[in-house]
mmCIF file of C-alpha atoms and ligand atoms in Angstrom:
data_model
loop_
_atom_site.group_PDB
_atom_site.id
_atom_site.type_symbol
_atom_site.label_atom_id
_atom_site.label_comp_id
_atom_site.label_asym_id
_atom_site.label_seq_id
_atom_site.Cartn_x
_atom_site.Cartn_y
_atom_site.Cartn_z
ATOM 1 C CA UNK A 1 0.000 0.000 0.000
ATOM 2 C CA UNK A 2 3.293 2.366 0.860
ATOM 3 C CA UNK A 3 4.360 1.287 -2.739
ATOM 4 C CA UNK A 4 1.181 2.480 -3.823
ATOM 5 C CA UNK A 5 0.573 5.452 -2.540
ATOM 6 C CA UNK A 6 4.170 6.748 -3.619
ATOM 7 C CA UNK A 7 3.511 5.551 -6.937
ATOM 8 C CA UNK A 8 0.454 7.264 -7.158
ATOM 9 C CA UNK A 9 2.172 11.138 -6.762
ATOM 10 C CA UNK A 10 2.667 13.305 -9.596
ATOM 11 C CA UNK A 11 5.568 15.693 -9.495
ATOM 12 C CA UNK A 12 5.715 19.402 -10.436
ATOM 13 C CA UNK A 13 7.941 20.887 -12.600
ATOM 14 C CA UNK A 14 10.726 23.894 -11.858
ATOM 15 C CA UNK A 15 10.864 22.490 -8.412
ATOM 16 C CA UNK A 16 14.136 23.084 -5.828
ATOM 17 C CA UNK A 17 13.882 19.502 -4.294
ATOM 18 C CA UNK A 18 17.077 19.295 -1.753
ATOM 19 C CA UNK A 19 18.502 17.143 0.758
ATOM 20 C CA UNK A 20 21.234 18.552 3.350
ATOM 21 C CA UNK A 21 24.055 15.968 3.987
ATOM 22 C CA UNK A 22 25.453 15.729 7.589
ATOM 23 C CA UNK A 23 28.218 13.793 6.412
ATOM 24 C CA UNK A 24 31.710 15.257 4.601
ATOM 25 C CA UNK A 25 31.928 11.775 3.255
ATOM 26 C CA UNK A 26 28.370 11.523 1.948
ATOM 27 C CA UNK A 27 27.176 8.169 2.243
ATOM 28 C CA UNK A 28 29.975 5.499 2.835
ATOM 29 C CA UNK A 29 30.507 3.373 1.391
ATOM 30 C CA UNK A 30 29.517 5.214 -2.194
ATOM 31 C CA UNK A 31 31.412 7.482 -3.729
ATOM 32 C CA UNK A 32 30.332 11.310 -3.977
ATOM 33 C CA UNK A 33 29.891 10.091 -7.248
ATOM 34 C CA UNK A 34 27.582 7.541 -6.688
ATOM 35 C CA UNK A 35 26.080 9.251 -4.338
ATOM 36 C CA UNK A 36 24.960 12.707 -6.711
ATOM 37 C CA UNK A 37 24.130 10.257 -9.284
ATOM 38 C CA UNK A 38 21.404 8.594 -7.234
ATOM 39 C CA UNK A 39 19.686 12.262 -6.373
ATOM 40 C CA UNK A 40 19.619 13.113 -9.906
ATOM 41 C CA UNK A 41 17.726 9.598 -10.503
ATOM 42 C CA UNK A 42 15.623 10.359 -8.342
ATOM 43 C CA UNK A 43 14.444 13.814 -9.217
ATOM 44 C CA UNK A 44 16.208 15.546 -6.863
ATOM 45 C CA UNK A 45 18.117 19.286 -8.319
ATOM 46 C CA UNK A 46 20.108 20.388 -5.249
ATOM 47 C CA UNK A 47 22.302 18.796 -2.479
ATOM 48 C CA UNK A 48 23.452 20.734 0.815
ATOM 49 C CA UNK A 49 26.947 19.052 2.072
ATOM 50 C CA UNK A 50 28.285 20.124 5.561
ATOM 51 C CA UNK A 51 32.242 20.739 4.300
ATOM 52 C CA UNK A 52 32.939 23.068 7.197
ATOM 53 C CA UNK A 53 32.339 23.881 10.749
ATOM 54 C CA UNK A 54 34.068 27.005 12.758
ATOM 55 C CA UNK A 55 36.719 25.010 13.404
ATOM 56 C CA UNK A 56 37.779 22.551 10.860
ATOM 57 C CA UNK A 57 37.380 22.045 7.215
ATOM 58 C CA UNK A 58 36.915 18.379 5.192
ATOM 59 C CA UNK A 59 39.169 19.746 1.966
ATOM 60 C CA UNK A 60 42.296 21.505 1.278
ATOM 61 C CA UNK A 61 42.112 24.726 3.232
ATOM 62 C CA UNK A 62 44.204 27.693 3.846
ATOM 63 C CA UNK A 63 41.975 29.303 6.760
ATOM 64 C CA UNK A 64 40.828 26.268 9.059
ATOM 65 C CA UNK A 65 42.252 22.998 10.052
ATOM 66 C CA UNK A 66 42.125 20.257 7.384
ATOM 67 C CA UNK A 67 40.611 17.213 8.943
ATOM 68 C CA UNK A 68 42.872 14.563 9.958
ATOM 69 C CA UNK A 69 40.585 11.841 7.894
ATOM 70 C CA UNK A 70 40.936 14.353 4.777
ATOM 71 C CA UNK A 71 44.653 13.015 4.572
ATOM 72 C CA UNK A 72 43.669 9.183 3.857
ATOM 73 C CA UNK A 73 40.013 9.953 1.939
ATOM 74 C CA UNK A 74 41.048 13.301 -0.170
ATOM 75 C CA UNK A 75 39.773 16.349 -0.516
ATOM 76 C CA UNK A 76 36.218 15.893 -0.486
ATOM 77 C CA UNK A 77 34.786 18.831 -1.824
ATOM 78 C CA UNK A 78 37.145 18.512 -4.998
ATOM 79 C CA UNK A 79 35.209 15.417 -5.135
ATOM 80 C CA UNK A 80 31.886 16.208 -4.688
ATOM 81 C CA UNK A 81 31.776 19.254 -7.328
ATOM 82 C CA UNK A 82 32.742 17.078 -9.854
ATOM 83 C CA UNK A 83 29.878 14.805 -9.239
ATOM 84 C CA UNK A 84 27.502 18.120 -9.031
ATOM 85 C CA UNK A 85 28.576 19.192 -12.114
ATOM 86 C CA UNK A 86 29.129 15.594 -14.187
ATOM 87 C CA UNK A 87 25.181 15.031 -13.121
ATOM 88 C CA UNK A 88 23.807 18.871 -13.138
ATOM 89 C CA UNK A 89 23.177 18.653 -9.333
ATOM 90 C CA UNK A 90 23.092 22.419 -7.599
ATOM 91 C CA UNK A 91 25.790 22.152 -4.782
ATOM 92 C CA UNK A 92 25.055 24.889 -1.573
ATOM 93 C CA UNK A 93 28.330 24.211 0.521
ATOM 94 C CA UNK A 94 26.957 24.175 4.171
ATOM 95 C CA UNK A 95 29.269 25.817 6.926
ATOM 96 C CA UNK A 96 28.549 25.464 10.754
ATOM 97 C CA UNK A 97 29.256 28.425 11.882
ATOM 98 C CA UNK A 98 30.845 29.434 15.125
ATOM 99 C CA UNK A 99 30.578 25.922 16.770
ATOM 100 C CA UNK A 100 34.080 24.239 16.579
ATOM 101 C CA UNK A 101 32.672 21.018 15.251
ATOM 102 C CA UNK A 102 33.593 17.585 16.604
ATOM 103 C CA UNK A 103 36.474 16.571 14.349
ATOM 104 C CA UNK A 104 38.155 19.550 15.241
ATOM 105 C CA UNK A 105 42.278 19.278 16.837
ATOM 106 C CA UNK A 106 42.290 19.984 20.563
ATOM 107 C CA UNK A 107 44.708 22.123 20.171
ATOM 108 C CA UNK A 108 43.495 24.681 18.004
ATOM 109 C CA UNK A 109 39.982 24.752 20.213
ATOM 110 C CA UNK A 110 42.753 25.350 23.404
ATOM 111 C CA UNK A 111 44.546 27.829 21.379
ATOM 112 C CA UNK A 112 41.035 29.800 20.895
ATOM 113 C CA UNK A 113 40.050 29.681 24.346
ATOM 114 C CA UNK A 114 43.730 31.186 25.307
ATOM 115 C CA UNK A 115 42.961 33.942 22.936
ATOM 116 C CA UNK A 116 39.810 34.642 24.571
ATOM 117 C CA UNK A 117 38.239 33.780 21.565
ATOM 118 C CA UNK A 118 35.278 30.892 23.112
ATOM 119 C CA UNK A 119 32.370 31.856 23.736
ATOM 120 C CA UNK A 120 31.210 32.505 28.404
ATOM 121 C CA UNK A 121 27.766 31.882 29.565
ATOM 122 C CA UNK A 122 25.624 34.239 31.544
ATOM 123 C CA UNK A 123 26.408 32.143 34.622
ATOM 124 C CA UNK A 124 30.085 32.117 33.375
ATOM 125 C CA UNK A 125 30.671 28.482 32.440
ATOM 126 C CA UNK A 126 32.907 28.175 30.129
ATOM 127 C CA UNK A 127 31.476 27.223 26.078
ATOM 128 C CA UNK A 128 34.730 25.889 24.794
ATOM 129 C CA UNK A 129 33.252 24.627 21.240
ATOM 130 C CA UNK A 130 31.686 27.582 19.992
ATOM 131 C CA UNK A 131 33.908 30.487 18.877
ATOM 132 C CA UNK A 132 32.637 34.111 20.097
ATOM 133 C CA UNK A 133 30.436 36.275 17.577
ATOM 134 C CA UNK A 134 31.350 39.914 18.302
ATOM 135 C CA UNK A 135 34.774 39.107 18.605
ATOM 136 C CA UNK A 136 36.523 40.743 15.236
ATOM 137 C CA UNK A 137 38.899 37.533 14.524
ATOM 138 C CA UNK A 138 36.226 34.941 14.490
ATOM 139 C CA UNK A 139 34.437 37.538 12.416
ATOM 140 C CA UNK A 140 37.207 37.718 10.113
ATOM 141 C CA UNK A 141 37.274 33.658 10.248
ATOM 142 C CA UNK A 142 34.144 32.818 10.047
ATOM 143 C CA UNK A 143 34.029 35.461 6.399
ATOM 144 C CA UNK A 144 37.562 34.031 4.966
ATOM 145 C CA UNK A 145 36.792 30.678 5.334
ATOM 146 C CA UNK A 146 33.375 30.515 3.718
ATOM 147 C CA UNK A 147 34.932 33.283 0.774
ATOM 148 C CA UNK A 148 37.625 30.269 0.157
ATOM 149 C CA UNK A 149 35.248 28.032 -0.726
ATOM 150 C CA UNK A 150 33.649 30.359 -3.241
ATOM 151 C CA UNK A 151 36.860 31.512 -4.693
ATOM 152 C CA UNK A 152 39.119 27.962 -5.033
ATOM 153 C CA UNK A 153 35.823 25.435 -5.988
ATOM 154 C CA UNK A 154 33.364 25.764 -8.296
ATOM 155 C CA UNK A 155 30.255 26.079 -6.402
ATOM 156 C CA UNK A 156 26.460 27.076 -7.080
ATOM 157 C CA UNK A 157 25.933 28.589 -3.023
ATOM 158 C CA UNK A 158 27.137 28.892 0.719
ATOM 159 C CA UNK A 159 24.919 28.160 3.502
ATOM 160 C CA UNK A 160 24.948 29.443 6.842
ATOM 161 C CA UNK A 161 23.819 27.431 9.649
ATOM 162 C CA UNK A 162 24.206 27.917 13.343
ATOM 163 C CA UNK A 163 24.216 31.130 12.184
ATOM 164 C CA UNK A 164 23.262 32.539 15.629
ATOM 165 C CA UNK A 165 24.056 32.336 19.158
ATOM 166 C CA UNK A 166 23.827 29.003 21.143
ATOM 167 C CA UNK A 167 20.911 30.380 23.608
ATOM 168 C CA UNK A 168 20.332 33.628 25.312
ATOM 169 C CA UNK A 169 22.588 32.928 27.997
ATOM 170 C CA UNK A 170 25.849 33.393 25.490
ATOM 171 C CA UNK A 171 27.977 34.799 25.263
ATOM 172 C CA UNK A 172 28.583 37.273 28.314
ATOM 173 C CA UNK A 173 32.756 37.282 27.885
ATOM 174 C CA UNK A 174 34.906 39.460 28.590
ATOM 175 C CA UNK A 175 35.549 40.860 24.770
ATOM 176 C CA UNK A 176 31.791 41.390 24.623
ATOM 177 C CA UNK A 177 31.619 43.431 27.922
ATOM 178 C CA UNK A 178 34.095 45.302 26.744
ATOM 179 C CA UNK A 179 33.217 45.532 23.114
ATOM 180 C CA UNK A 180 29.890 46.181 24.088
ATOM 181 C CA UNK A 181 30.512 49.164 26.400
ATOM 182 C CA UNK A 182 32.497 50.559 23.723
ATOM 183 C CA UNK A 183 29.934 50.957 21.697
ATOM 184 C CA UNK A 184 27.299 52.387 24.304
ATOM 185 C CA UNK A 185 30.059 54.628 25.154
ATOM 186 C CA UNK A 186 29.498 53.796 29.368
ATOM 187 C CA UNK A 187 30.045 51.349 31.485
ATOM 188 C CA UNK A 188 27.683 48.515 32.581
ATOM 189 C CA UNK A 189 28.977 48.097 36.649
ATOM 190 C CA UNK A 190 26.593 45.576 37.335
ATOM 191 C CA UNK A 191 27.557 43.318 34.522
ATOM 192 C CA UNK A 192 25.681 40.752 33.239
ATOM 193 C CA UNK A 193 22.365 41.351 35.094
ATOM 194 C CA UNK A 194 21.839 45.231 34.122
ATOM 195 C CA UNK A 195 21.797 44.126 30.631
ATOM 196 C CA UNK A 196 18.609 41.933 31.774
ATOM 197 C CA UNK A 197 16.942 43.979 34.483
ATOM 198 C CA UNK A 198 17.801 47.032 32.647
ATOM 199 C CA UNK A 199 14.919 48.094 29.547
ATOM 200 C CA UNK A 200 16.695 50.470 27.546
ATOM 201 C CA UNK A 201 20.172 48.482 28.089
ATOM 202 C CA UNK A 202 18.648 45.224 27.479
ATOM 203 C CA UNK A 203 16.730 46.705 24.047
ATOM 204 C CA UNK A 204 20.717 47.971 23.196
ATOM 205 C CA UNK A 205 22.030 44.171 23.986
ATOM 206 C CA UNK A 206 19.380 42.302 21.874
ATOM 207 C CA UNK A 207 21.027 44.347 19.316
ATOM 208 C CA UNK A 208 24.400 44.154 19.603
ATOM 209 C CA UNK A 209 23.674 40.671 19.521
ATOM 210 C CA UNK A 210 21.983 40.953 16.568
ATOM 211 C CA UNK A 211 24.618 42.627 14.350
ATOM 212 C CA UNK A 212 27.528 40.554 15.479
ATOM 213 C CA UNK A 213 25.446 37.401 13.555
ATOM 214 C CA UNK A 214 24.023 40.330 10.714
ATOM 215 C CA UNK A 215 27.470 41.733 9.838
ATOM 216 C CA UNK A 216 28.943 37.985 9.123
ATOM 217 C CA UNK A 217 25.798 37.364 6.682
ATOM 218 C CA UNK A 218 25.972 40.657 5.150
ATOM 219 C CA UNK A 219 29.994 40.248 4.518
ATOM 220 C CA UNK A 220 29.888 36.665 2.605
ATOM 221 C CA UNK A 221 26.935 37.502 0.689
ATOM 222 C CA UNK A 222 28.368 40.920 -0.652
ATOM 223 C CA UNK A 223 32.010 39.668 -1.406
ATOM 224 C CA UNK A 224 31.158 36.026 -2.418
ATOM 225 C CA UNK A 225 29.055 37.520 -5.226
ATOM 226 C CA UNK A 226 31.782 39.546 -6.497
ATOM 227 C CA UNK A 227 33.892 36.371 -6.371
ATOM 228 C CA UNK A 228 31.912 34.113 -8.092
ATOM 229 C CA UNK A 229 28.838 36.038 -9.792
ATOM 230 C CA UNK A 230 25.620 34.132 -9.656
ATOM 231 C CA UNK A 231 27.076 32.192 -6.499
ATOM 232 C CA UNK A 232 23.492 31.519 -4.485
ATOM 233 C CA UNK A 233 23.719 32.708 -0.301
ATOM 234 C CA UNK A 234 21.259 30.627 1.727
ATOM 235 C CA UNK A 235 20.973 29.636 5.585
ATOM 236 C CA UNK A 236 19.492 26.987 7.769
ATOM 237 C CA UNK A 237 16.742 29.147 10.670
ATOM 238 C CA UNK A 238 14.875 28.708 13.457
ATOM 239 C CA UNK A 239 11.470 28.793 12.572
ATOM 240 C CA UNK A 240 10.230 31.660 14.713
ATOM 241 C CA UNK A 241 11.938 34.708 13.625
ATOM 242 C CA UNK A 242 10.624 37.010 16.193
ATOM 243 C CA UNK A 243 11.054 35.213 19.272
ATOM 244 C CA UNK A 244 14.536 33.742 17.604
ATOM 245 C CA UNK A 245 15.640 37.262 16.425
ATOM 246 C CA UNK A 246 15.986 38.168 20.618
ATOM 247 C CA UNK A 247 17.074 34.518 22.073
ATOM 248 C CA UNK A 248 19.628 33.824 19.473
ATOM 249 C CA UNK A 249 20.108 36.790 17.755
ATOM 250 C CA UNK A 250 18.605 35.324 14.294
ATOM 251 C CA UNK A 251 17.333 38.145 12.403
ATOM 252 C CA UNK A 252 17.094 36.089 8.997
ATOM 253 C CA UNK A 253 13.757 38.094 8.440
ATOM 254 C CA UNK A 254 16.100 41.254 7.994
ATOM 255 C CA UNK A 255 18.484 38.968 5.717
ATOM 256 C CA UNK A 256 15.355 39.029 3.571
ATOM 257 C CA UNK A 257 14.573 42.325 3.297
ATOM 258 C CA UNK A 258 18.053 43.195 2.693
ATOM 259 C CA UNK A 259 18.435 40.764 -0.091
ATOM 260 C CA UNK A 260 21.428 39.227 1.362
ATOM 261 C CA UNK A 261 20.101 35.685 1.318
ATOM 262 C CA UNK A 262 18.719 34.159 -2.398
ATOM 263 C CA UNK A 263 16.619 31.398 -0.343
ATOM 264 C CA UNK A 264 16.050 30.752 3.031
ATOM 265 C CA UNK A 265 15.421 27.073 4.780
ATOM 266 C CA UNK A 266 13.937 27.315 8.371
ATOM 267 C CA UNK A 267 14.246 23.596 10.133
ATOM 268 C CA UNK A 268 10.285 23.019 10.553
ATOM 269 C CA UNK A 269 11.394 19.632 11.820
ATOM 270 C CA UNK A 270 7.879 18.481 12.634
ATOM 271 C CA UNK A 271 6.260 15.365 12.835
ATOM 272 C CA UNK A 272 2.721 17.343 12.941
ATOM 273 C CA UNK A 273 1.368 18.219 9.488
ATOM 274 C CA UNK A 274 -1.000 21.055 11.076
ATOM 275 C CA UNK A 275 2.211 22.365 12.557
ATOM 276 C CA UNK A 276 4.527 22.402 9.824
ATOM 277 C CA UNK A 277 1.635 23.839 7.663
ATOM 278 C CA UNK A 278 1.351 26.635 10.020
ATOM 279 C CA UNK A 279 4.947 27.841 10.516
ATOM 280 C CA UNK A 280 5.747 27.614 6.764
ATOM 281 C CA UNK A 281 3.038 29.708 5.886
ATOM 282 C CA UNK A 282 4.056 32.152 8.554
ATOM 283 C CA UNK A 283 7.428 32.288 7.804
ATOM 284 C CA UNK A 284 6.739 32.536 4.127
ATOM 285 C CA UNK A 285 4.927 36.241 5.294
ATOM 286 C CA UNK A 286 8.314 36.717 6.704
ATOM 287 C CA UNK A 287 11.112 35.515 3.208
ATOM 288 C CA UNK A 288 8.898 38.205 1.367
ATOM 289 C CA UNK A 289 10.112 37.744 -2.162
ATOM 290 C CA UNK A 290 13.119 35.660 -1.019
ATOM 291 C CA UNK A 291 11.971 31.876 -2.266
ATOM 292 C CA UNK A 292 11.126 29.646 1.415
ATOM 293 C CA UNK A 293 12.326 26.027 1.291
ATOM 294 C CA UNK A 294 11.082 24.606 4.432
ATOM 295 C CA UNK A 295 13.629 21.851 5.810
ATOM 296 C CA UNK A 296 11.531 18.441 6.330
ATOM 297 C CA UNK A 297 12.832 16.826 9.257
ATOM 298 C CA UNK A 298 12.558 13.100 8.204
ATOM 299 C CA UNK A 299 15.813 12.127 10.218
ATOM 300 C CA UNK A 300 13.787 13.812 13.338
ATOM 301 C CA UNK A 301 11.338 11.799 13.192
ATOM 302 C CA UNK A 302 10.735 8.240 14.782
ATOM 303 C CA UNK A 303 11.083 6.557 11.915
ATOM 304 C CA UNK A 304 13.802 7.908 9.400
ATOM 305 C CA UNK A 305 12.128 5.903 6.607
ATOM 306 C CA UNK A 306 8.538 7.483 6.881
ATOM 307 C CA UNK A 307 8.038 8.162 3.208
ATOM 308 C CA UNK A 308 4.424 8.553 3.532
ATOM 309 C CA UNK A 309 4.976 11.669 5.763
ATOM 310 C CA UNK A 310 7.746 12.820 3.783
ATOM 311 C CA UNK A 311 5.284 13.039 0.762
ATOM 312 C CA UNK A 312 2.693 15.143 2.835
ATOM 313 C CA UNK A 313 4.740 17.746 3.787
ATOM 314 C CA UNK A 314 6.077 17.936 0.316
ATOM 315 C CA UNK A 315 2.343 18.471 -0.851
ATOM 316 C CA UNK A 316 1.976 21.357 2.313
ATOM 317 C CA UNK A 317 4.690 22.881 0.407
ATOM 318 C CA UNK A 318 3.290 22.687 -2.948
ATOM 319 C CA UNK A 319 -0.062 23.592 -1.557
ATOM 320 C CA UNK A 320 1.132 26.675 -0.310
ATOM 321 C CA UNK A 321 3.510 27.159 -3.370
ATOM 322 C CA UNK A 322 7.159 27.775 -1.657
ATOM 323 C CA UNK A 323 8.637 25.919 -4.989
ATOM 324 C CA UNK A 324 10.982 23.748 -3.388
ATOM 325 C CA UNK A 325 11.985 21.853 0.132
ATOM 326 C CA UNK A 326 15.199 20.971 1.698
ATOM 327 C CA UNK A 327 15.319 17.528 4.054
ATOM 328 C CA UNK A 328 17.217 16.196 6.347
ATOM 329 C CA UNK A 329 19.103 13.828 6.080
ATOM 330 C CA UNK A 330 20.696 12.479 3.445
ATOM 331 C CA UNK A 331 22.187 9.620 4.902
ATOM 332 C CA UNK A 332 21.496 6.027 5.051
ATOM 333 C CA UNK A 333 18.645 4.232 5.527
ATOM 334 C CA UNK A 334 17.379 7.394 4.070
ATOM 335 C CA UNK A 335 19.099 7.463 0.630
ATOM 336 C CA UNK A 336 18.186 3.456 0.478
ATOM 337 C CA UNK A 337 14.579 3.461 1.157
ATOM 338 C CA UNK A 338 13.063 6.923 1.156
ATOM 339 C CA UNK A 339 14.694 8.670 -2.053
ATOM 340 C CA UNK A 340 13.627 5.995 -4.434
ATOM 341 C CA UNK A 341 10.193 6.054 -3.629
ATOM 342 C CA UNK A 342 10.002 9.533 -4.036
ATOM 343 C CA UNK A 343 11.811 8.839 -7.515
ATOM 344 C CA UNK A 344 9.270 6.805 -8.463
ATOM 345 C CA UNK A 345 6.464 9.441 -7.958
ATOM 346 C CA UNK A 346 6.230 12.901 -6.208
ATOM 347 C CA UNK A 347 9.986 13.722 -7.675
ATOM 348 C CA UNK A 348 9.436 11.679 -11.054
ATOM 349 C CA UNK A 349 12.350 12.959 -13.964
HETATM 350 ZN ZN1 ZN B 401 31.757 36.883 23.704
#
């Protein structure tokens, strides 16, 4: 009856029909090759590889770490635009930004955290992952090392994602006290509570926040597109801008409006249809004329092979006419038993 049902969907043309891919390896034990060849079978246009985090890279880089596995496997996003382009697959390079990533050398996270570069908590724990947002290196790092990707390989996009602050209790460090009283011109004695008890500060904080996160966005997306012209800027959201745009400093709605995204994926990672329904067409208010392709969170879900629910939330999307989705995950048993059921119907060649 699955079978059936699958078989029994009709796709639409001119549709952006993406997975993201967790893995720098893709799906071992194929090839990138194999791999982009088995989207395009199955109808797919666009993949959205994770090739970078803030503190290591999974190809031959001049700004980050390399991966130690990079040395035995290759460069792997030499590999993978090859593929893209041999099979006519669009290839959005996904960074995660600020957090340090897990395959990142000790000693460069260390080195960070000397520097005062890691991000303090409210409570001041120490955050030793995730790299600081207002300070001006990781700025400067975070911009380089997503420019080198659009300058050395031949790429259709850059996407941000953790593209914000971890919570609202970071990051309350040193460099942000001070860079933050800089630019109030006065000092904040009863540091880090005034900021909350305080209206007018507080209102001042949210947006210093804010711009730390805005200023990164605004940089790549300028630059890149002089480096590679047509080069597509997307990002990975939260899928409430308003509340998001104060607890993690997400303003993507602004990103928008300033045309410094091309398309924007918010992570309605649902298993509720009536939910995901509801937040896409809200946030689609919110992209303006900036295309919306909600992320489908199949690899959220209970089951990671629930095609049937995969194939209503495609329909939401078509129903309220975003022209595309993005899913997560393209991994396995995804790639073995979801994707060629939606080949064989709702993402028909
Ligand atoms: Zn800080």
């Amino acid at each position: 009856m699955i079978e059936a049902y699958c078989l029994a969907q009709r796709p639409t043309a001119k549709e952006h029909r993406a997975f993201w891919c967790h893995s720098a390896f893709g799906i071992e034990p194929m090839t990138w090759d194999e791999a982009i060849r088995h989207l395009k079978e199955n109808g797919f246009t666009a993949i959205l590889p994770n090739m970078l985090w803030g503190g290591v890279a999974f190809y031959d880089s001049d700004v980050l770490p390399v991966a130690a596995a990079v040395k035995e496997k290759g460069d792997q996003m030499a590999a993978l635009v090859t593929a893209c382009k041999k099979y006519g697959i669009e290839c959005h390079i996904w960074k995660v930004n600020y957090n340090m990533g897990w395959a990142t050398d000790r000693g460069f996270i260390a080195k960070m955290k000397a520097a005062g570069r890691t991000q303090v908590g409210y409570d001041g724990s120490a955050n030793d992952r995730w790299l600081c947002p207002s300070h001006p290196q990781n700025q400067k790092l975070e911009i380089e090392s997503m420019l080198e990707v659009a300058r050395k390989y031949d790429v259709d996009g850059l996407h941000f994602d953790y593209i914000r602050y971890p919570n609202s209790d970071n990051c309350f460090c040193e460099g942000c006290r001070r860079r933050f009283e800089q630019e109030i011109g006065k000092k904040v004695p009863n540091w880090p509570s005034e900021v909350r008890t305080d209206e007018q500060l507080s209102e001042k904080w949210l947006d210093f926040r804010r711009r730390q996160i805005t200023t990164v966005v605004a940089e790549v997306a300028q630059r890149a597109r002089k480096i590679r012209p047509g080069i597509k800027i997307s990002a990975a959201v939260f899928r409430n801008w308003p509340s998001n745009r104060d607890s993690i400093g997400q303003d993507w709605k602004l990103w928008c409006d300033r045309g410094y995204l091309d398309f924007v994926c918010p992570m309605d990672y649902t298993p509720s249809n009536g939910t995901f329904a509801r937040v896409v067409n809200q946030q689609l208010g919110w992209a303006g004329s900036v295309p919306c392709y909600p992320g489908i969170g199949l690899s959220t879900w209970s089951d990671r092979t629930n095609v049937v629910k995969v194939i209503e939330q495609i329909n939401i999307t078509r129903e309220l006419k975003t022209g595309g989705f993005t899913i997560f995950n393209y991994a396995e048993p995804e790639a073995e038993e979801v994707l060629p059921l939606l080949g064989r119907g709702i993402s028909r060649n």
